[in-house]
Coordinates of C-alpha atoms in Angstrom, one line a residue:
M1 CA 13.6 114.3 -40.9
T2 CA 14.8 111.4 -39.1
T3 CA 12.6 109.1 -37.0
A4 CA 13.1 106.5 -34.6
E5 CA 11.1 104.2 -31.8
L6 CA 12.3 103.9 -28.7
R7 CA 11.2 101.3 -25.8
L8 CA 10.9 102.4 -22.0
P9 CA 11.4 99.3 -20.2
E10 CA 10.5 100.6 -16.8
Q11 CA 7.2 101.8 -18.2
D12 CA 6.7 99.1 -20.6
R13 CA 5.9 101.7 -23.2
W14 CA 7.0 102.4 -26.9
L15 CA 7.4 105.9 -28.2
H16 CA 7.7 107.1 -31.4
A17 CA 10.2 109.9 -32.2
R18 CA 10.6 112.6 -35.1
L19 CA 13.5 114.8 -35.1
Y20 CA 12.9 117.9 -37.1
P21 CA 16.5 119.9 -38.1
S22 CA 16.6 123.9 -37.7
R23 CA 19.0 126.7 -38.0
T24 CA 18.6 126.9 -33.8
G25 CA 18.8 123.2 -33.4
L26 CA 16.6 120.0 -33.4
T27 CA 12.8 119.8 -32.5
M28 CA 11.5 116.3 -31.2
Y29 CA 8.2 115.1 -31.3
L30 CA 7.3 112.2 -29.1
Y31 CA 4.1 110.1 -29.9
D32 CA 3.0 107.3 -27.5
V33 CA 2.4 104.0 -29.9
T34 CA 2.1 101.4 -27.2
A35 CA -1.2 100.3 -28.4
R36 CA 0.0 100.1 -31.9
R37 CA 3.1 97.8 -31.0
E38 CA 0.9 95.4 -28.9
A39 CA -1.4 94.9 -31.7
E40 CA 1.6 94.3 -34.1
Q41 CA 3.0 91.9 -31.8
R42 CA -0.4 90.0 -31.0
E43 CA -0.5 89.8 -34.8
Q44 CA 2.7 88.4 -35.3
R45 CA 2.3 86.2 -32.5
H46 CA -1.1 84.8 -33.6
S47 CA 0.3 84.3 -37.5
R48 CA 3.2 82.3 -36.0
R49 CA 0.9 80.3 -34.0
M50 CA -1.4 79.5 -37.0
Q51 CA 1.5 78.7 -39.0
G52 CA 2.4 76.4 -36.3
L53 CA -1.1 74.6 -36.3
Y54 CA -0.8 74.2 -39.9
N55 CA 2.4 72.6 -39.8
A56 CA 1.1 70.2 -36.7
A57 CA -1.9 69.5 -38.7
A58 CA 0.3 68.8 -42.0
T59 CA 2.5 66.4 -40.0
L60 CA -0.5 64.4 -38.1
N61 CA -2.0 63.7 -41.3
T62 CA 1.2 62.2 -42.8
V63 CA 1.4 59.2 -39.9
R64 CA -0.9 56.3 -39.4
E65 CA 0.6 53.6 -37.3
R66 CA -0.3 54.5 -33.8
Q67 CA 3.2 54.8 -32.4
D68 CA 4.2 57.2 -35.2
V69 CA 1.0 58.9 -34.3
L70 CA 1.9 59.5 -30.8
T71 CA 5.5 60.5 -31.4
A72 CA 4.4 63.2 -34.0
I73 CA 2.0 64.5 -31.2
V74 CA 4.6 64.9 -28.6
Q75 CA 6.9 66.5 -31.7
V76 CA 4.4 68.8 -32.9
S77 CA 3.2 70.1 -29.6
Q78 CA 6.8 70.9 -28.4
A79 CA 7.0 73.4 -31.4
L80 CA 3.5 74.9 -30.4
V81 CA 3.7 75.2 -26.6
R82 CA 7.6 75.8 -26.5
S83 CA 8.5 73.4 -24.1
P84 CA 11.5 71.4 -23.8
L85 CA 9.5 68.3 -22.0
V86 CA 6.2 67.2 -23.5
I87 CA 4.9 63.6 -22.2
L88 CA 1.8 61.9 -23.7
A89 CA 0.2 59.7 -21.5
T90 CA -2.5 57.1 -23.0
P91 CA -4.4 54.7 -21.5
D92 CA -4.2 51.1 -22.1
A93 CA -6.6 48.0 -21.6
A94 CA -5.5 47.7 -18.3
G95 CA -5.9 51.2 -16.9
D96 CA -2.2 51.9 -17.1
W97 CA -0.7 54.9 -18.4
L98 CA 1.5 54.6 -21.4
L99 CA 4.4 57.3 -21.7
T100 CA 5.3 58.7 -24.9
G101 CA 8.5 61.3 -25.3
Q102 CA 10.1 63.0 -28.1
D103 CA 12.1 59.9 -29.2
G104 CA 9.3 57.3 -28.7
P105 CA 8.0 55.3 -25.3
V106 CA 9.2 56.2 -22.2
E107 CA 9.8 53.2 -19.9
A108 CA 9.3 54.7 -16.4
L109 CA 7.9 57.6 -15.0
T110 CA 10.1 57.9 -12.2
A111 CA 12.8 59.0 -14.8
L112 CA 11.1 62.3 -15.3
P113 CA 12.0 65.6 -13.6
G114 CA 9.1 66.4 -11.4
A115 CA 7.8 62.7 -11.2
A116 CA 5.5 62.8 -8.3
A117 CA 3.9 65.9 -9.1
L118 CA 3.1 64.9 -12.7
Q119 CA 1.6 61.6 -11.5
A120 CA -0.7 63.4 -9.1
G121 CA -1.6 65.5 -12.2
L122 CA -2.4 62.6 -14.7
Q123 CA -4.8 61.3 -11.9
Q124 CA -6.2 64.5 -11.7
A125 CA -6.7 65.2 -15.4
V126 CA -9.6 63.1 -15.9
Q127 CA -12.4 66.2 -14.8
P128 CA -14.3 68.6 -16.8
E129 CA -12.2 71.2 -17.1
Q130 CA -9.8 70.3 -20.4
I131 CA -6.6 72.3 -19.2
G132 CA -4.8 71.7 -15.8
S133 CA -1.8 72.4 -13.8
C134 CA 0.2 70.7 -11.3
G135 CA 3.2 70.9 -9.3
D136 CA 6.8 71.4 -10.7
G137 CA 5.5 73.5 -13.5
W138 CA 3.7 70.8 -15.4
T139 CA 0.5 71.6 -17.2
T140 CA -1.9 68.8 -18.6
L141 CA -4.3 69.0 -21.5
T142 CA -7.0 66.4 -21.5
L143 CA -7.9 64.8 -25.0
T144 CA -11.2 63.3 -25.3
R145 CA -13.2 61.7 -28.0
P146 CA -14.6 64.1 -30.4
R147 CA -18.2 64.2 -31.2
G148 CA -19.7 62.3 -33.6
T149 CA -17.5 59.3 -33.4
A150 CA -18.3 56.0 -31.2
G151 CA -18.9 56.5 -27.6
Q152 CA -20.2 59.4 -25.6
P153 CA -20.0 62.8 -26.9
G154 CA -16.5 64.5 -26.6
N155 CA -17.5 67.5 -24.2
A156 CA -18.9 65.5 -21.8
A157 CA -20.6 67.4 -18.8
S158 CA -19.5 64.6 -16.0
T159 CA -16.4 63.0 -14.9
D160 CA -17.8 59.4 -15.6
D161 CA -18.7 60.3 -19.1
L162 CA -15.3 62.2 -19.7
T163 CA -13.3 58.7 -18.2
G164 CA -15.2 56.6 -20.6
N165 CA -14.1 59.2 -23.9
L166 CA -10.7 59.7 -22.6
L167 CA -8.0 59.4 -25.1
G168 CA -5.0 60.7 -23.3
V169 CA -3.2 63.4 -21.5
L170 CA -0.5 65.9 -22.7
A171 CA 1.8 67.0 -20.0
F172 CA 4.3 69.9 -20.6
Q173 CA 6.4 72.2 -19.0
P174 CA 5.9 75.7 -20.2
P175 CA 8.8 78.1 -20.5
Q176 CA 9.2 80.8 -17.7
D177 CA 7.9 83.4 -20.1
A178 CA 4.7 81.8 -21.1
E179 CA 1.6 84.0 -21.0
H180 CA -1.7 83.0 -19.5
S181 CA -3.9 85.1 -22.0
D182 CA -7.4 84.0 -23.6
D183 CA -5.4 83.8 -27.2
T184 CA -2.9 81.0 -25.1
R185 CA -6.2 78.9 -24.2
T186 CA -7.7 79.5 -27.5
L187 CA -4.5 78.0 -28.7
L188 CA -4.5 74.9 -26.0
L189 CA -8.1 74.0 -27.0
T190 CA -7.3 74.1 -30.7
L191 CA -4.2 71.7 -30.0
A192 CA -6.6 69.3 -28.0
Q193 CA -8.8 69.0 -30.3
M194 CA -6.5 68.6 -33.2
L195 CA -4.4 65.9 -31.0
S196 CA -8.1 64.0 -30.2
H197 CA -8.8 63.6 -34.2
A198 CA -5.3 62.4 -34.6
L199 CA -5.6 59.9 -31.6
T200 CA -9.2 58.9 -32.8
R201 CA -8.2 58.3 -36.6
S202 CA -5.3 56.3 -35.4
A203 CA -7.4 53.9 -33.3
L204 CA -9.9 53.9 -36.3
Y205 CA -7.3 52.8 -38.4
E206 CA -6.1 50.2 -36.5
A207 CA -9.2 48.9 -35.9
D208 CA -9.7 48.6 -39.5
R209 CA -6.5 46.8 -40.0
E210 CA -7.3 44.1 -37.3
H211 CA -10.6 43.9 -38.9
R212 CA -9.3 43.1 -42.3
Q213 CA -6.5 41.0 -41.0
T214 CA -9.6 39.2 -39.1
L215 CA -11.8 39.1 -42.2
E216 CA -8.7 37.9 -44.7
A217 CA -7.9 35.0 -42.4
R218 CA -11.7 34.0 -42.4
V219 CA -11.9 34.0 -46.1
Q220 CA -8.7 32.2 -46.5
A221 CA -9.9 29.5 -43.8
R222 CA -13.1 29.4 -45.7
T223 CA -11.7 29.0 -49.0
A224 CA -9.7 26.6 -48.0
A225 CA -12.4 24.6 -46.2
L226 CA -14.4 25.0 -49.4
E227 CA -11.5 23.8 -51.8
R228 CA -11.3 21.0 -49.7
S229 CA -14.8 19.8 -49.5
N230 CA -14.7 20.0 -53.5
R231 CA -11.7 18.2 -54.1
E232 CA -13.6 15.6 -51.5
L233 CA -16.7 15.8 -53.5
E234 CA -15.1 15.6 -56.8
Q235 CA -13.1 12.5 -55.8
F236 CA -16.3 11.0 -54.4
A237 CA -18.2 11.4 -57.5
Y238 CA -15.2 10.0 -59.6
V239 CA -14.8 6.7 -57.3
A240 CA -19.2 6.3 -56.9
S241 CA -19.3 6.8 -60.7
H242 CA -16.4 4.2 -61.0
D243 CA -17.8 1.6 -58.6
L244 CA -21.4 1.9 -60.2
K245 CA -20.2 0.9 -63.5
E246 CA -19.9 -3.0 -62.4
P247 CA -23.1 -3.2 -60.5
L248 CA -24.7 -1.8 -63.6
R249 CA -23.0 -3.9 -66.0
T250 CA -24.0 -7.0 -64.1
I251 CA -27.8 -5.8 -64.2
S252 CA -27.6 -5.0 -68.0
S253 CA -25.8 -8.4 -68.8
F254 CA -27.9 -10.8 -67.1
T255 CA -31.3 -9.1 -68.1
Q256 CA -30.3 -9.4 -71.9
L257 CA -29.5 -13.1 -70.8
L258 CA -32.7 -13.5 -69.7
Q259 CA -34.5 -11.7 -72.4
N260 CA -32.6 -13.8 -74.9
R261 CA -33.1 -17.1 -73.0
Y262 CA -36.6 -17.0 -71.7
G263 CA -37.9 -14.4 -74.2
P264 CA -40.0 -16.7 -75.9
Q265 CA -41.8 -18.1 -72.8
L266 CA -42.8 -14.6 -71.3
D267 CA -46.1 -12.8 -72.4
D268 CA -45.6 -9.2 -74.0
R269 CA -45.8 -7.4 -70.8
A270 CA -42.8 -9.1 -69.4
R271 CA -40.8 -8.5 -72.5
R272 CA -41.9 -4.9 -72.1
Y273 CA -40.5 -4.8 -68.5
I274 CA -37.3 -6.6 -69.8
D275 CA -36.8 -3.7 -72.6
F276 CA -37.6 -0.8 -69.8
T277 CA -35.1 -2.5 -67.6
V278 CA -32.4 -2.7 -70.5
A279 CA -33.3 0.9 -71.6
G280 CA -32.9 2.3 -68.0
A281 CA -29.5 0.5 -67.6
Q282 CA -28.0 2.0 -70.8
R283 CA -29.1 5.4 -69.6
M284 CA -27.9 4.9 -66.5
S285 CA -24.6 3.7 -68.0
T286 CA -24.6 6.8 -70.2
L287 CA -25.3 9.0 -67.2
I288 CA -22.3 7.7 -65.2
E289 CA -19.9 8.4 -68.2
D290 CA -21.0 11.9 -68.3
V291 CA -20.5 12.4 -64.6
L292 CA -17.1 10.3 -64.9
A293 CA -16.3 13.2 -67.8
V294 CA -17.1 16.3 -65.7
S295 CA -15.2 14.9 -62.6
R296 CA -12.4 14.3 -64.7
L297 CA -11.8 18.1 -65.7
N298 CA -11.0 18.8 -61.8
T299 CA -9.5 15.4 -61.0
Q300 CA -6.8 15.0 -63.7
P301 CA -4.5 18.3 -64.5
S302 CA -5.0 20.1 -67.9
I303 CA -1.9 20.3 -69.7
P304 CA -1.9 22.9 -72.3
T305 CA -0.4 22.4 -75.7
L306 CA -0.2 24.5 -79.2
T307 CA -3.1 23.2 -80.7
D308 CA -4.4 23.9 -84.5
L309 CA -8.0 24.3 -84.0
N310 CA -9.1 23.9 -87.8
T311 CA -7.3 20.2 -87.3
L312 CA -9.2 19.8 -84.4
V313 CA -12.5 20.6 -85.4
G314 CA -11.7 18.7 -88.7
H315 CA -11.3 15.2 -86.3
V316 CA -14.8 16.4 -84.5
T317 CA -16.6 16.6 -87.6
A318 CA -15.3 13.0 -88.8
Q319 CA -16.5 11.8 -85.7
L320 CA -19.7 13.5 -86.1
Q321 CA -20.1 12.1 -89.9
A322 CA -22.3 9.3 -89.1
L323 CA -25.1 12.1 -87.4
I324 CA -24.5 14.3 -90.3
D325 CA -25.2 12.0 -92.9
E326 CA -28.2 10.8 -91.1
T327 CA -29.8 14.3 -90.7
G328 CA -28.5 15.6 -94.0
G329 CA -26.7 18.5 -92.4
Q330 CA -23.7 20.6 -93.2
V331 CA -21.2 21.9 -90.6
Q332 CA -19.4 24.8 -92.1
V333 CA -16.0 25.9 -90.4
G334 CA -14.3 29.5 -90.9
T335 CA -10.8 29.9 -90.0
L336 CA -9.5 29.4 -86.8
P337 CA -6.7 30.1 -84.7
R338 CA -3.7 28.1 -83.0
L339 CA -4.4 28.0 -79.1
M340 CA -2.6 27.0 -76.0
V341 CA -5.1 24.6 -74.9
D342 CA -5.9 21.0 -73.5
A343 CA -6.5 19.4 -76.9
T344 CA -8.6 16.5 -75.3
Q345 CA -11.0 19.1 -73.3
F346 CA -11.4 21.2 -76.4
T347 CA -12.4 18.1 -78.6
Q348 CA -15.0 17.4 -75.8
L349 CA -16.0 20.9 -76.0
F350 CA -16.4 21.5 -79.9
Q351 CA -18.1 18.1 -80.0
N352 CA -20.9 18.9 -77.5
L353 CA -21.4 22.2 -79.5
I354 CA -21.6 21.0 -82.7
G355 CA -23.6 17.8 -82.0
N356 CA -26.3 19.7 -79.7
A357 CA -26.4 21.9 -83.0
L358 CA -26.9 18.5 -85.4
K359 CA -29.2 16.9 -82.7
F360 CA -31.5 20.1 -82.2
R361 CA -32.6 20.7 -85.6
R362 CA -36.2 21.6 -87.1
P363 CA -38.1 18.4 -88.5
D364 CA -38.8 20.3 -91.6
Q365 CA -34.9 21.2 -92.7
P366 CA -31.7 19.8 -92.2
P367 CA -29.1 21.5 -90.0
V368 CA -26.5 24.1 -90.9
V369 CA -23.7 24.6 -88.6
Q370 CA -21.4 27.2 -88.6
V371 CA -18.0 27.4 -86.5
Q372 CA -16.7 30.8 -86.7
A373 CA -13.9 32.9 -84.4
H374 CA -12.8 36.3 -84.5
A375 CA -10.4 38.0 -82.6
S376 CA -11.0 41.0 -79.9
E377 CA -8.9 43.2 -77.7
D378 CA -8.3 40.5 -75.0
G379 CA -8.6 37.2 -76.5
W380 CA -10.7 35.1 -79.2
I381 CA -14.1 35.0 -79.3
F382 CA -15.8 31.7 -80.9
T383 CA -19.4 31.6 -82.0
V384 CA -21.3 28.2 -83.2
T385 CA -24.5 28.9 -84.8
D386 CA -27.1 26.6 -86.1
N387 CA -30.8 26.9 -87.6
G388 CA -32.2 24.4 -85.0
I389 CA -35.2 24.8 -82.8
G390 CA -33.4 28.0 -81.0
I391 CA -33.9 28.2 -77.1
E392 CA -36.1 31.2 -75.4
P393 CA -34.2 33.8 -73.8
E394 CA -35.5 33.0 -70.1
Y395 CA -33.4 29.6 -70.5
H396 CA -30.1 30.7 -71.4
D397 CA -28.7 30.5 -67.9
R398 CA -30.2 27.1 -67.4
V399 CA -29.1 25.1 -69.9
F400 CA -25.4 25.3 -68.5
V401 CA -26.6 24.0 -65.1
I402 CA -25.7 20.4 -65.0
F403 CA -28.7 17.8 -65.4
Q404 CA -30.7 20.7 -66.7
R405 CA -32.9 19.6 -69.5
L406 CA -35.5 21.8 -71.7
H407 CA -37.1 18.5 -73.2
T408 CA -37.8 15.3 -72.5
R409 CA -36.1 11.9 -73.7
D410 CA -38.9 11.2 -76.1
H411 CA -38.1 13.9 -78.4
Y412 CA -34.3 14.5 -77.4
A413 CA -31.6 11.7 -76.0
G414 CA -29.1 13.2 -73.7
N415 CA -28.6 13.7 -69.7
G416 CA -28.3 17.5 -69.8
I417 CA -24.7 17.7 -69.0
G418 CA -23.2 18.5 -72.5
L419 CA -23.2 22.4 -71.9
A420 CA -22.4 22.3 -68.3
L421 CA -19.4 20.6 -69.5
C422 CA -18.3 23.4 -72.1
R423 CA -18.9 25.5 -69.3
K424 CA -16.5 24.0 -66.9
I425 CA -13.9 23.7 -70.3
V426 CA -14.0 27.5 -71.2
E427 CA -14.1 28.7 -67.4
G428 CA -10.7 26.6 -66.8
R429 CA -9.0 28.4 -69.7
G430 CA -10.0 31.8 -68.4
G431 CA -13.0 32.1 -70.4
T432 CA -16.8 32.6 -70.4
I433 CA -19.6 31.0 -72.4
W434 CA -22.9 32.4 -73.4
L435 CA -26.2 32.2 -75.6
S436 CA -27.5 34.7 -78.0
Q437 CA -30.5 34.4 -80.9
P438 CA -29.5 34.8 -84.3
A439 CA -32.1 36.9 -86.2
A440 CA -32.7 34.1 -88.7
G441 CA -33.8 31.9 -85.8
G442 CA -31.6 28.9 -84.1
T443 CA -28.8 29.2 -81.4
A444 CA -25.6 30.7 -81.3
V445 CA -23.3 29.6 -78.5
Q446 CA -20.3 31.7 -78.0
F447 CA -17.3 31.7 -76.0
S448 CA -14.3 33.8 -75.1
V449 CA -10.9 32.2 -74.8
P450 CA -8.1 35.3 -73.3
Y451 CA -4.8 35.2 -75.3
R452 CA -1.9 33.3 -73.6
A453 CA 1.5 32.9 -74.7
G454 CA 1.9 31.0 -77.7
D455 CA -1.4 31.7 -78.9
T456 CA -2.4 33.4 -82.5
R457 CA -2.8 37.1 -82.4
P458 CA -3.9 39.2 -85.1
A459 CA -1.7 40.9 -87.1

């Protein structure tokens, strides 16, 4: 048996032929398979279009910049509508048309074939019908904003609504053998929806980039203004504190002279007033020195050097020896690392921490201070533990704020600057400082110091 399929062009039909040989000749059977062939062709055409839409979607998803999106729209549309000439017209802020071709922007509409008909078609494209046609074989496809995005719904019922949601117009010249079936219309409507989403996504991407640039510029401007304000404030604090020392020294000196020279002639109330004045001047002098110490941390550059903290804490302990002897206390120091730090600042740091631990002691027992360090994954963690009066958890953050005191000067001297100064030193080295409560009572001040080149690292 032999089979074959024959096409009858005049009748536009397909026949399936089967030949059977016999002793007397050939027997032929003819079957009309036109319906099957047309169904197969429709299926193949549908498969090609679906693959084309899939490829177009993949291409459009890879581009973000607006001009790249416009060029990609033209290129994928050429393949889908099988047109050698495709133009994408998008409205600008002034209401003029910006034209994009296969190779990018098109300078003049007059350079295109059938320019007059295309111009008229663009003007008529803004109408409720999404697919239109004009002279010289041009077909237009109106692209509107999809539903759910900013503005009016994409499938607007009126021309005014459509104009407000217009994203662009795709104009093309279909081939001579182009079909005008429902499948073709469905393809064009699907293509219009896909291109509208691509244009909307591009506009959102562009708006987001502009917003980020504007926000970044604002942040930079405000950061610069804040840094400038901080520098001016720090400079003011330094100059003001420095200039205040001279009149304060005059007040203190002449008050003491008044006390020494005329003290015997004064009554007890007058002498008590003079004592208050001298004590206040001395507290003011100490306060000014503390403010100067804080301002110097920002006005003077920090110069890190490789410092043996065992030696540094030993010097601090020696400076505090009088207080240690007075309180009968002990300072126990574990093995400390060598770090790249500003030695002057870290001397202030340990002097404040150990001095506070000795000062805020229990009245019924001598102070015991322990200084330890251990390595972590990111750096060294130091702990200064005491057996003193302790600090309630609700005050753990407050004590690091400048001028914050938890006790009156009658009980403990100081201006509430020590721990604030410690925090600035630690944070200036890139670390953090915090408080915790040991189970046995007292206070544990801990601070972290991240690793830097030259630091001692665990084996």
